[in-house]
PDB file of C-alpha atoms in Angstrom:
ATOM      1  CA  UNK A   1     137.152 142.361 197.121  1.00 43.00           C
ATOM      2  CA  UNK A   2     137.863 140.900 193.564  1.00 43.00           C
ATOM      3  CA  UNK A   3     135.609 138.165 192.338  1.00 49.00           C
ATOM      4  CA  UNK A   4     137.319 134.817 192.182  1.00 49.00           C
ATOM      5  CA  UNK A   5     138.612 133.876 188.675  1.00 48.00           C
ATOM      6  CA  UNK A   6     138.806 138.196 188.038  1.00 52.00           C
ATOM      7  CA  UNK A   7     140.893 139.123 185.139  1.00 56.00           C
ATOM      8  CA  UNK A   8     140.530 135.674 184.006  1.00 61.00           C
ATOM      9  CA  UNK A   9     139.063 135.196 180.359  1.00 60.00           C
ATOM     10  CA  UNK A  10     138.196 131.851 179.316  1.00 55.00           C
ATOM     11  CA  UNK A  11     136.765 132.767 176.194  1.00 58.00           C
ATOM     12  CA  UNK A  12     139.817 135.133 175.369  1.00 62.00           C
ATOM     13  CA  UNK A  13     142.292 132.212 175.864  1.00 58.00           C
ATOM     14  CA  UNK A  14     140.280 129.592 174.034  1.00 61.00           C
ATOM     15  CA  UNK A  15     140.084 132.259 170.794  1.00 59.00           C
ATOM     16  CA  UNK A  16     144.093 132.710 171.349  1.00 63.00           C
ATOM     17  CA  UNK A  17     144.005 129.073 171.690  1.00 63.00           C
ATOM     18  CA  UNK A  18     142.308 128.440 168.246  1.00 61.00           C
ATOM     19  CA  UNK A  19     144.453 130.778 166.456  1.00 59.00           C
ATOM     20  CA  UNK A  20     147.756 129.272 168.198  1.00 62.00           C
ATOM     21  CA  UNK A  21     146.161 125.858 167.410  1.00 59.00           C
ATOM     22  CA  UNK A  22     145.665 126.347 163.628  1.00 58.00           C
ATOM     23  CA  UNK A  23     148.298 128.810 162.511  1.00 55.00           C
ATOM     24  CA  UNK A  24     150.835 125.913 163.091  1.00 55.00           C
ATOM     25  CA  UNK A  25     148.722 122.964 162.077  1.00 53.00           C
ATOM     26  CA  UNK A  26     148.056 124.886 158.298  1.00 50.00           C
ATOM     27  CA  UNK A  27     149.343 122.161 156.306  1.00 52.00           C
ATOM     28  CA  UNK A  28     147.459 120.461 153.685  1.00 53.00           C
ATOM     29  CA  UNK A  29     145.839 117.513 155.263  1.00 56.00           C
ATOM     30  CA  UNK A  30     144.433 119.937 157.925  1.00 56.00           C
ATOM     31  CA  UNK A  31     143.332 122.750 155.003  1.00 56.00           C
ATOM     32  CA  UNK A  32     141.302 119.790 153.335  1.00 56.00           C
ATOM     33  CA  UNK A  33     139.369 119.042 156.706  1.00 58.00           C
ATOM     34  CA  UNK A  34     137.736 122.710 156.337  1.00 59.00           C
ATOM     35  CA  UNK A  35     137.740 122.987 152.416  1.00 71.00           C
ATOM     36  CA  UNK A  36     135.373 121.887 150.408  1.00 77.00           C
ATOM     37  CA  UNK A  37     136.748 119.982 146.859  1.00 83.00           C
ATOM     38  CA  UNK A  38     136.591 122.859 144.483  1.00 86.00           C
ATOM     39  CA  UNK A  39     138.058 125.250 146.646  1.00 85.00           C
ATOM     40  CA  UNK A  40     140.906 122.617 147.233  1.00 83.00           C
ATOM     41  CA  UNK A  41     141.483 121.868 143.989  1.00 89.00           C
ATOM     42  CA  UNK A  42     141.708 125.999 143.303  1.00 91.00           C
ATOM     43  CA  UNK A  43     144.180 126.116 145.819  1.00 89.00           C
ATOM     44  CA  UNK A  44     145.866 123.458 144.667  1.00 91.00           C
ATOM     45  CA  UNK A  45     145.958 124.742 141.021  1.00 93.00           C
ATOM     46  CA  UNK A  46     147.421 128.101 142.728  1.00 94.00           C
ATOM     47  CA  UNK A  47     149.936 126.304 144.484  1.00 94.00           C
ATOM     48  CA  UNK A  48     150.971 123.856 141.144  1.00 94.00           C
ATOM     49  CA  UNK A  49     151.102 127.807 139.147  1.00 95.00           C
ATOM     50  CA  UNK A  50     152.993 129.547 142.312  1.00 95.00           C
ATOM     51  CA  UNK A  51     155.872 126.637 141.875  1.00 94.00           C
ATOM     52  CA  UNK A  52     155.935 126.569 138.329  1.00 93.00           C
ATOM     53  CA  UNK A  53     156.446 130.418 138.064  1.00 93.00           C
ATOM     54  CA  UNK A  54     158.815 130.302 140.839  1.00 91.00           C
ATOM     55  CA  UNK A  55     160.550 127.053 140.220  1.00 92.00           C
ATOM     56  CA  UNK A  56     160.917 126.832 144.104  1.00 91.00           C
ATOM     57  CA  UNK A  57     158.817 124.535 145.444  1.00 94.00           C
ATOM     58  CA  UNK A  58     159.297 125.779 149.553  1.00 95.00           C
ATOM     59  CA  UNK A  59     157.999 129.464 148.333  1.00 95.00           C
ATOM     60  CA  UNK A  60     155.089 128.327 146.529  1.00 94.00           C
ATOM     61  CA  UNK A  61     154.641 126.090 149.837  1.00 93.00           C
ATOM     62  CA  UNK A  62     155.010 129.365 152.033  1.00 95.00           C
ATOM     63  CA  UNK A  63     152.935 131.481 150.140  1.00 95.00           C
ATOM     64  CA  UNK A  64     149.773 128.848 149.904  1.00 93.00           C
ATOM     65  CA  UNK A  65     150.618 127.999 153.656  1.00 90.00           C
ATOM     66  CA  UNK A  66     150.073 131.881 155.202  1.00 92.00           C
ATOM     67  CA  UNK A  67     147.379 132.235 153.120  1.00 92.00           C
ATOM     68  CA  UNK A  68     145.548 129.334 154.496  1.00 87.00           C
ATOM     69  CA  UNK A  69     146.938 130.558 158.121  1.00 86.00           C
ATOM     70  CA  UNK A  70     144.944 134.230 157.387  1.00 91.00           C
ATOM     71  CA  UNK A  71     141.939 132.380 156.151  1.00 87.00           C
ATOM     72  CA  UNK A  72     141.882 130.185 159.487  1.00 84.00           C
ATOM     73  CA  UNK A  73     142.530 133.183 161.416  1.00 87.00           C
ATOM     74  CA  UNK A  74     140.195 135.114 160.280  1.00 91.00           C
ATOM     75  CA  UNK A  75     137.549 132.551 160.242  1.00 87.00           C
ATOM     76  CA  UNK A  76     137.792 132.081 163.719  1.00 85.00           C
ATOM     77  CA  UNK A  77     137.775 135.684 164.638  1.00 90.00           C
ATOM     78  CA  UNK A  78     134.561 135.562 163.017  1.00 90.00           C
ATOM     79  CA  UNK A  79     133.210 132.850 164.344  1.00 87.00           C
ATOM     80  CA  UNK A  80     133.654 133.842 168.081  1.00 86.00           C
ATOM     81  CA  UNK A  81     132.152 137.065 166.999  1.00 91.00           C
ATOM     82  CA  UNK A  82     135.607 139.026 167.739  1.00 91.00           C
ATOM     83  CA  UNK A  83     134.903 141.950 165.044  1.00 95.00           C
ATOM     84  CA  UNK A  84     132.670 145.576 165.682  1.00 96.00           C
ATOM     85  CA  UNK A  85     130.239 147.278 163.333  1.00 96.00           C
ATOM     86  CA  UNK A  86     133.282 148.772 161.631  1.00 97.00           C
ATOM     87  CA  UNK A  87     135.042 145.790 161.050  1.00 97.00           C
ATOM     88  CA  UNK A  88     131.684 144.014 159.532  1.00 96.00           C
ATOM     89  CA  UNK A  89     131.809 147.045 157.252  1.00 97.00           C
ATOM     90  CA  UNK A  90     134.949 146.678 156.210  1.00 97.00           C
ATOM     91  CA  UNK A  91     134.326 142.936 155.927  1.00 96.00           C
ATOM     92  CA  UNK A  92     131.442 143.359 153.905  1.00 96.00           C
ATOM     93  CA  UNK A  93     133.310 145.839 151.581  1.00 97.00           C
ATOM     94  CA  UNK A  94     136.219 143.200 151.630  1.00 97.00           C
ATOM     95  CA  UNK A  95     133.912 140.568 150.151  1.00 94.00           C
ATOM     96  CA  UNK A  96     132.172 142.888 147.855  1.00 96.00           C
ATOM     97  CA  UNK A  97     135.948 143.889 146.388  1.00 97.00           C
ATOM     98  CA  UNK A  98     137.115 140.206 146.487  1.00 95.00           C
ATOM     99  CA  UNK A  99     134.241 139.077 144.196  1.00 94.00           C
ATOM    100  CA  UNK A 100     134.987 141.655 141.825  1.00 96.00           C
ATOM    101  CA  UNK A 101     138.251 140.993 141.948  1.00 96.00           C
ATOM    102  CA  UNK A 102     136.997 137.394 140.985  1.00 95.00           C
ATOM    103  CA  UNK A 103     135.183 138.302 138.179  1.00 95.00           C
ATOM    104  CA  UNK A 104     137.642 140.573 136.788  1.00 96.00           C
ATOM    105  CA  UNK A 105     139.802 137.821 136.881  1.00 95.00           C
ATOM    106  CA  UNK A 106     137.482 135.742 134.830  1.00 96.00           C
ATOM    107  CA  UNK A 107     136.646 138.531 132.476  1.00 95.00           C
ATOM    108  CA  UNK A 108     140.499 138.798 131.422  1.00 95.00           C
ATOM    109  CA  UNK A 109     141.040 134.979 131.395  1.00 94.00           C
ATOM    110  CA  UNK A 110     137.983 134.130 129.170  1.00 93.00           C
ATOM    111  CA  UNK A 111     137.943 137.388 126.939  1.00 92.00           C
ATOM    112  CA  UNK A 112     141.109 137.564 124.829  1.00 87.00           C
ATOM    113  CA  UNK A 113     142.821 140.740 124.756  1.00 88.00           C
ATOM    114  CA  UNK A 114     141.261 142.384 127.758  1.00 93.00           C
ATOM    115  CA  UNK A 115     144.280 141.866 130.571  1.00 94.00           C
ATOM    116  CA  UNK A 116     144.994 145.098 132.668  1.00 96.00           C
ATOM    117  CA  UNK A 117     147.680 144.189 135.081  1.00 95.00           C
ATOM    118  CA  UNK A 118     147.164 147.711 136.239  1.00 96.00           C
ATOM    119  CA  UNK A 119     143.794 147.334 137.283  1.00 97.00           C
ATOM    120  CA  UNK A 120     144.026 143.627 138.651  1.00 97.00           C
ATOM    121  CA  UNK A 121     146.931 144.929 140.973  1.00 97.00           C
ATOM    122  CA  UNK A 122     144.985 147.943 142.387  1.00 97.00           C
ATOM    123  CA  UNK A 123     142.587 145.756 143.172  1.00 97.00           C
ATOM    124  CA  UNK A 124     144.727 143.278 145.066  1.00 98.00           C
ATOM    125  CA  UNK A 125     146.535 146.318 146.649  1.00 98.00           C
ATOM    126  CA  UNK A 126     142.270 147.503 147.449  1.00 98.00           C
ATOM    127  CA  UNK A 127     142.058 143.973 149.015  1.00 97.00           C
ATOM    128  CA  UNK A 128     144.841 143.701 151.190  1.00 97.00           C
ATOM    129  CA  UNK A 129     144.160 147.327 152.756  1.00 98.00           C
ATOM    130  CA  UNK A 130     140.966 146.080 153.761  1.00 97.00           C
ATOM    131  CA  UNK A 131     141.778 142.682 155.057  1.00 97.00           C
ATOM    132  CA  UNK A 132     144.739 144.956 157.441  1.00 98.00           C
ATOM    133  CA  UNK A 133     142.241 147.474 158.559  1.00 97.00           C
ATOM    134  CA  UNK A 134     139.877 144.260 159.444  1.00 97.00           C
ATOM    135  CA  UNK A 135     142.425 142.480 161.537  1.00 96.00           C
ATOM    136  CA  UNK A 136     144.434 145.031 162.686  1.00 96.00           C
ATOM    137  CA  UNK A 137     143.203 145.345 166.687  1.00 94.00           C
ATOM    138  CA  UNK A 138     143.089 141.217 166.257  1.00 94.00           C
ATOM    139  CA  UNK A 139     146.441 139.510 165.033  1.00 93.00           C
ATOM    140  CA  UNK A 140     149.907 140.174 165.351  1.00 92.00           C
ATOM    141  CA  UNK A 141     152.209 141.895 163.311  1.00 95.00           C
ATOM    142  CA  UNK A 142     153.627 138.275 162.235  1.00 95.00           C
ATOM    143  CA  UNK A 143     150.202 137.805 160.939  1.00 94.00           C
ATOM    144  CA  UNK A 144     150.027 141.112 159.091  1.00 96.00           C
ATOM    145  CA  UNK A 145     153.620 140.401 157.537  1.00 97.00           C
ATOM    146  CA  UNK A 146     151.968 137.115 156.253  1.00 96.00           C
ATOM    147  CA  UNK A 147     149.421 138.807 154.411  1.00 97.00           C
ATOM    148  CA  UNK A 148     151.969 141.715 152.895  1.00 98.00           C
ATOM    149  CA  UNK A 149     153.726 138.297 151.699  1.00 97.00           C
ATOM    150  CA  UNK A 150     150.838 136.476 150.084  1.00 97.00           C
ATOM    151  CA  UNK A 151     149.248 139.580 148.566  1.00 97.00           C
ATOM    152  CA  UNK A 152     152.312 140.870 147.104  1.00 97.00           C
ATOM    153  CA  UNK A 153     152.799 137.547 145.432  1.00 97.00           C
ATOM    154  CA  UNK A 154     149.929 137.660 143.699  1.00 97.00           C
ATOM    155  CA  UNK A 155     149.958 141.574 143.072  1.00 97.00           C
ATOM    156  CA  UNK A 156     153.444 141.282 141.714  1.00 96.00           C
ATOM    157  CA  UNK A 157     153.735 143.000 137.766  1.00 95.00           C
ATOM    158  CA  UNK A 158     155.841 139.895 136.422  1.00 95.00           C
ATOM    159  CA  UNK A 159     153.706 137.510 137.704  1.00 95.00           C
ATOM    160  CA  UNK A 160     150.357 138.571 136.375  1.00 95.00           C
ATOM    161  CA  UNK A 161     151.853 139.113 133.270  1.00 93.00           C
ATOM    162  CA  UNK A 162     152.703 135.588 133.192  1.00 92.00           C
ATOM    163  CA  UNK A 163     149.527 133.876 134.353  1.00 92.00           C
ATOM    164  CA  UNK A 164     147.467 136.347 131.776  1.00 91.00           C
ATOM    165  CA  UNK A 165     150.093 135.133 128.890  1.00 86.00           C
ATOM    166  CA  UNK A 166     147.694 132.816 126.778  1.00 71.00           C
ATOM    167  CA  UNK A 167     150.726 130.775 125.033  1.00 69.00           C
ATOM    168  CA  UNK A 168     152.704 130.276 128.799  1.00 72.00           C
ATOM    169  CA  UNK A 169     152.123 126.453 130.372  1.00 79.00           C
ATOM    170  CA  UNK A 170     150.055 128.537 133.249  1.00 85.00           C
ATOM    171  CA  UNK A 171     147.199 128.208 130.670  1.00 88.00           C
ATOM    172  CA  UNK A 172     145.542 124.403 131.231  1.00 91.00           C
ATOM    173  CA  UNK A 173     146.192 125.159 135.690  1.00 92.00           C
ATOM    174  CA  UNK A 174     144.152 128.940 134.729  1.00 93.00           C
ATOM    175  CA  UNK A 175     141.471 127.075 132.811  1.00 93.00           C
ATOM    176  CA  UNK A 176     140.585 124.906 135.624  1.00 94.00           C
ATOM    177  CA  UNK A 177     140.672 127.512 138.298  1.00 94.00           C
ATOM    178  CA  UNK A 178     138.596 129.693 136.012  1.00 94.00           C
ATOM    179  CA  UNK A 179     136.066 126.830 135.579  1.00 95.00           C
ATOM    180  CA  UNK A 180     136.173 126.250 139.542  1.00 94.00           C
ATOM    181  CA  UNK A 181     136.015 129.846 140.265  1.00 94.00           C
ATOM    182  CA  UNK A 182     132.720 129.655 138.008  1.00 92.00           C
ATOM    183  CA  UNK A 183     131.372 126.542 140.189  1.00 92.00           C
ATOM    184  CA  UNK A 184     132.234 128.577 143.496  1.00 91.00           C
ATOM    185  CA  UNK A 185     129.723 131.415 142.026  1.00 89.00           C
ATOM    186  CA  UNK A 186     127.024 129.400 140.916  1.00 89.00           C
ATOM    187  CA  UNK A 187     127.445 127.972 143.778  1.00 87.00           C
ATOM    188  CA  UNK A 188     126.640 130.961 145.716  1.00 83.00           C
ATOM    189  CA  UNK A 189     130.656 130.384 148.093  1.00 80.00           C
ATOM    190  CA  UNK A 190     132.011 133.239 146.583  1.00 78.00           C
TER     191      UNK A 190
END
């Protein structure tokens, strides 16, 4: 005879609970409850950059929007201690990529002439592989098509080479997010 409350998981439908939860309350008063201020004001910088390039103010919304959706998502996955060895690899070699990603980013923005939209889009590309093989036994395909999106906004040729062009109105929004992105690290967040 079955145990009473058998096939029932309580702690599997309070993680699908969470996710549900957050994915549709990602807007920016909730984002601000579980970012700290320089990390808002970087994503608001990217957001600010995202509609200027654009000039369309509901994509730049969407893109910033998923992205704080994966972050959430992913957060919580780790928090209820949802991923395997493998994933924590892959995790770890996310994080490792992402911070050089970072860097890079820096490196171009703050040394004149050094751009490579070849290499900054590998690495994106290097970056969003890793974040799919992460979540891929965890989130839905929805939730996979929401990273394609955000990571082939910011991987995409014409963009980079805008936000690298020194004399385009990008340049005063990349400062800041350059001089945040420098607080984050001495800060030991990213």
């Amino acid at each position: 005879m079955a145990e009473p409350g058998a096939g029932f998981d309580s702690r599997g439908l309070g993680l699908r609970a969470q996710k549900k939860l957050l994915g549709k309350m990602s807007s920016k008063k909730i984002a601000k409850a579980f970012i700290d201020d320089t990390t808002g004001r970087i994503l608001d910088n990217t957001y600010r950059i995202l509609k200027d390039y654009k000039g369309n103010k509901k994509e730049a919304e969407k893109v910033m929007k998923n992205m704080i959706k994966i972050v959430i998502k992913v957060g919580i996955l780790n928090k209820n201690d949802q991923f395997n060895a493998d994933e924590l690899k892959l995790a770890t070699d996310f994080k490792r990529k992402f911070n050089a990603l970072t860097m890079t980013v820096i490196s171009f923005w703050e040394v004149e002439f050094t751009y490579d939209q070849k290499f900054v889009t590998s690495s994106i590309e290097e970056c969003r592989q890793l974040l799919q093989d992460i979540i891929a036994r965890h989130l839905t395909d929805k939730t996979k098509g929401r990273i394609d999106m955000v990571f082939n906004t910011f991987a995409d040729h014409e963009f980079l080479n805008a936000l690298f062009a020194r004399k385009g109105n990008m340049g005063p929004l990349m400062d800041t997010i350059v001089e945040d992105l420098h607080k984050q690290i001495d800060e030991g967040n990213l």
